[in-house]
């Protein structure tokens, strides 16, 4: 079969033919097409099309473009010059209206530009990975009573099984990102150096991960950087910090002062792009690594993320259903051997699927995984908000243009009388609109540049204006012209439709005083603004509720010391020395804490003796110490705490109320026997039940939890009662330096760590607040302009009323009432829209506020007061003006 010759984009080719000089067309077009075909073969069609665009744009210049000759040239140039002169006069003659039009336009365009850059950044996540089109991660889907639960943790042999059993999968690799395995932050010390550096993030990875993601390498051979046992790679940033000015490949480091397991540096990677779901500072090899005896061959634990590369053109709709064969072939026999009576049914409800890595960032809200993610829903919301704000600015232009129609009516009438065609008038008004748009774009770029640092702080981004990108400037110019045309289209047709006879007889002098279209557009403006105001209030209240609601544990005045595994050999001495400080009330050493980023260990639990009868219940299995419950202020509702005098407590557990309810022992939990294994069983005795507390985000319900005595030493929680926190921290640091010299002293307050869990919600709140303020400013700019126009139109009426004895309050009420009617209507329309949108948003939270009627009343009153203040200035000015001045002007 012969391969078809690639052809350039038809639309661009037609555009080139349209503007090119006919005498040059054949020669230049032949060269363009030939160059495109050569590039397509050498660089691919995508790159060839990009370069073809560049060629067509660069050829649009004098000498190449189609010439305009003779009188046609003079006429067209003269008309354009005349239109520009009139547009300039109009702009300078009506400075206030021009300022409102251009200012509103500029703000709307600046917001639109910033949001566009934000959305582009979000949509580009992981597209920098070579071959990302064929790179996927595996997702586990479990149908539990019709509810699909998704997660991405798999057994150690899963990656090899999927590569061996499915020819479509060319390569598979794993990562282990569990804090309870040592991932996260750790001490790293260079051989020969006494000083530890507390660094992160550490992630365990196969050599195949380097092959799959093809990270850019600074030093070393990426093909074998993790191929040997006890090797690691690091990013350039960390290499520059730990080994300034040198190549560290081959150097030896120790992790957490474990000299029994030295690590060789196998390579240095270029710093990772921020637009990637996969973020780390160090990768530890998984080569020849077992976390317990037989772990790598076990199908009973799920601790690994699995990534695969498939053959180009693989049909996922055909492959995904077949992946369930892994469960049938490998997992089902293990479950049956362990005596799981529901193994067959569970396998029917379990399936596996491949998710593109480019979808992980924005399309994984329903998937449990270890990554920081965005949400495609917010991309849509921000896109709609950008369109609304730009729409508000366009509405200002339309409203003020049509409102001033009476002032331009005589001009239109006279020009039509002396022979102007309607098409010429439309061209004139569109020229004015495009001029306003171009000026607005220029100012908007300045505004965007000025507020970019603030926006980056709000959004947690590092965006810049992409001046170096080929598409940026042409897009701005085209957008300016398009928006100018769209905004000016209705005013142009409206103004050019006036009949000369009616205009010159004065029949249109009052025609613009009451316009249904203008009122409708004002309603739209304030509807959008009120929706944003209500949304801001709801997000603010929900955030306050999250940060201040009862979580079931104490997070106030709890100091978290990191890096405390360096004192694991003398924890009691460390505690005793700290407790000599009077302000310290209690101390607990445990990595398992009710905040994100700390250790987790999911198990399946049964009542003892029921493993072959009942389906197990998923729940956490935490390792804590004797003082954990006291330090975190967790309420013990039944039974007792762990006791140092009770040797049997090594086989005891404390569970939460949710665990008791799930296992059906809520009536008599104390003394109940539980197990978390189906083979080689270990039986735990329940000695206490704690009140449920939230250890996940408040978007999720409380899950079952069991706590047992264990060694998880990297974090120490210290409960203090101090009015002088600086002095207390100084005392803690003094003890630290005595017991752990040469070790970094790192601490954080638990309430701050808790607040960081909701930094995404906080960003949404701040961004919405900013957008709501801008929307109100733009709407009020238009309202102010309309109020000035209305006062001008009714100046004679106001003067007559004042002469006849009308009071100032009556005049102000009369002028204000006309504007308040559409705003009242906007409030009525905005209320159900805002209620629906924010109710949908709140549904993502398990614990949430109730939207009260007071909230909507407050938002509506706020909008009304803002609008009233906007128009009251002109109303009061008119009411206090001299009647004689108004009548003299008439």
PDB file of C-alpha atoms in Angstrom, residues 384-385 387-389 391-392 395-396 399 517-536 768 771-773 775-780 783 819-838 856 859-860 862-864 867:
ATOM      1  CA  UNK A 384     -17.030  30.268  32.322  1.00  0.00           C
ATOM      2  CA  UNK A 385     -16.061  33.033  34.767  1.00  0.00           C
ATOM      3  CA  UNK A 387     -16.231  34.424  29.544  1.00  0.00           C
ATOM      4  CA  UNK A 388     -18.685  36.117  31.931  1.00  0.00           C
ATOM      5  CA  UNK A 389     -16.252  38.861  32.909  1.00  0.00           C
ATOM      6  CA  UNK A 391     -19.041  39.499  28.496  1.00  0.00           C
ATOM      7  CA  UNK A 392     -19.635  42.124  31.205  1.00  0.00           C
ATOM      8  CA  UNK A 395     -22.015  44.701  27.620  1.00  0.00           C
ATOM      9  CA  UNK A 396     -20.644  47.987  28.951  1.00  0.00           C
ATOM     10  CA  UNK A 399     -24.879  49.747  26.558  1.00  0.00           C
ATOM     11  CA  UNK A 517     -31.999  45.705  25.531  1.00  0.00           C
ATOM     12  CA  UNK A 518     -29.920  47.872  27.864  1.00  0.00           C
ATOM     13  CA  UNK A 519     -31.994  46.818  30.856  1.00  0.00           C
ATOM     14  CA  UNK A 520     -31.677  43.175  29.834  1.00  0.00           C
ATOM     15  CA  UNK A 521     -27.912  43.520  29.598  1.00  0.00           C
ATOM     16  CA  UNK A 522     -27.754  45.240  33.017  1.00  0.00           C
ATOM     17  CA  UNK A 523     -29.784  42.317  34.412  1.00  0.00           C
ATOM     18  CA  UNK A 524     -27.281  39.884  32.917  1.00  0.00           C
ATOM     19  CA  UNK A 525     -24.330  41.845  34.342  1.00  0.00           C
ATOM     20  CA  UNK A 526     -25.662  41.890  37.880  1.00  0.00           C
ATOM     21  CA  UNK A 527     -26.953  38.321  37.699  1.00  0.00           C
ATOM     22  CA  UNK A 528     -23.411  37.147  36.966  1.00  0.00           C
ATOM     23  CA  UNK A 529     -21.991  39.452  39.630  1.00  0.00           C
ATOM     24  CA  UNK A 530     -24.437  38.316  42.316  1.00  0.00           C
ATOM     25  CA  UNK A 531     -23.779  34.646  41.497  1.00  0.00           C
ATOM     26  CA  UNK A 532     -20.065  35.293  42.020  1.00  0.00           C
ATOM     27  CA  UNK A 533     -20.739  37.176  45.277  1.00  0.00           C
ATOM     28  CA  UNK A 534     -22.876  34.325  46.631  1.00  0.00           C
ATOM     29  CA  UNK A 535     -20.284  31.776  45.513  1.00  0.00           C
ATOM     30  CA  UNK A 536     -17.556  33.706  47.314  1.00  0.00           C
ATOM     31  CA  UNK A 768     -13.417  33.655  43.436  1.00  0.00           C
ATOM     32  CA  UNK A 771     -13.182  37.602  40.317  1.00  0.00           C
ATOM     33  CA  UNK A 772     -16.308  38.727  42.169  1.00  0.00           C
ATOM     34  CA  UNK A 773     -14.712  42.096  42.993  1.00  0.00           C
ATOM     35  CA  UNK A 775     -17.100  41.619  38.075  1.00  0.00           C
ATOM     36  CA  UNK A 776     -18.718  44.158  40.399  1.00  0.00           C
ATOM     37  CA  UNK A 777     -16.215  46.855  39.334  1.00  0.00           C
ATOM     38  CA  UNK A 778     -16.926  46.247  35.635  1.00  0.00           C
ATOM     39  CA  UNK A 779     -20.708  46.168  36.180  1.00  0.00           C
ATOM     40  CA  UNK A 780     -20.577  49.330  38.269  1.00  0.00           C
ATOM     41  CA  UNK A 783     -23.909  51.465  35.610  1.00  0.00           C
ATOM     42  CA  UNK A 819     -31.828  51.456  37.874  1.00  0.00           C
ATOM     43  CA  UNK A 820     -32.859  49.385  40.868  1.00  0.00           C
ATOM     44  CA  UNK A 821     -35.598  47.505  38.975  1.00  0.00           C
ATOM     45  CA  UNK A 822     -33.204  45.485  36.757  1.00  0.00           C
ATOM     46  CA  UNK A 823     -30.932  44.830  39.745  1.00  0.00           C
ATOM     47  CA  UNK A 824     -33.874  43.446  41.761  1.00  0.00           C
ATOM     48  CA  UNK A 825     -34.678  41.208  38.797  1.00  0.00           C
ATOM     49  CA  UNK A 826     -31.006  40.132  38.638  1.00  0.00           C
ATOM     50  CA  UNK A 827     -31.181  39.121  42.314  1.00  0.00           C
ATOM     51  CA  UNK A 828     -34.270  37.000  41.652  1.00  0.00           C
ATOM     52  CA  UNK A 829     -32.558  35.264  38.714  1.00  0.00           C
ATOM     53  CA  UNK A 830     -29.181  34.841  40.440  1.00  0.00           C
ATOM     54  CA  UNK A 831     -30.521  33.208  43.606  1.00  0.00           C
ATOM     55  CA  UNK A 832     -31.607  29.810  42.158  1.00  0.00           C
ATOM     56  CA  UNK A 833     -28.577  29.688  39.833  1.00  0.00           C
ATOM     57  CA  UNK A 834     -26.156  30.318  42.701  1.00  0.00           C
ATOM     58  CA  UNK A 835     -27.999  27.878  44.990  1.00  0.00           C
ATOM     59  CA  UNK A 836     -27.757  25.082  42.416  1.00  0.00           C
ATOM     60  CA  UNK A 837     -24.095  25.700  41.573  1.00  0.00           C
ATOM     61  CA  UNK A 838     -22.906  25.983  45.178  1.00  0.00           C
ATOM     62  CA  UNK A 856     -28.625  35.081  49.840  1.00  0.00           C
ATOM     63  CA  UNK A 859     -25.393  38.895  49.017  1.00  0.00           C
ATOM     64  CA  UNK A 860     -28.400  40.572  47.390  1.00  0.00           C
ATOM     65  CA  UNK A 862     -24.622  43.924  49.173  1.00  0.00           C
ATOM     66  CA  UNK A 863     -25.144  44.057  45.402  1.00  0.00           C
ATOM     67  CA  UNK A 864     -28.032  46.522  45.772  1.00  0.00           C
ATOM     68  CA  UNK A 867     -25.275  49.611  42.785  1.00  0.00           C
TER      69      UNK A 867
END
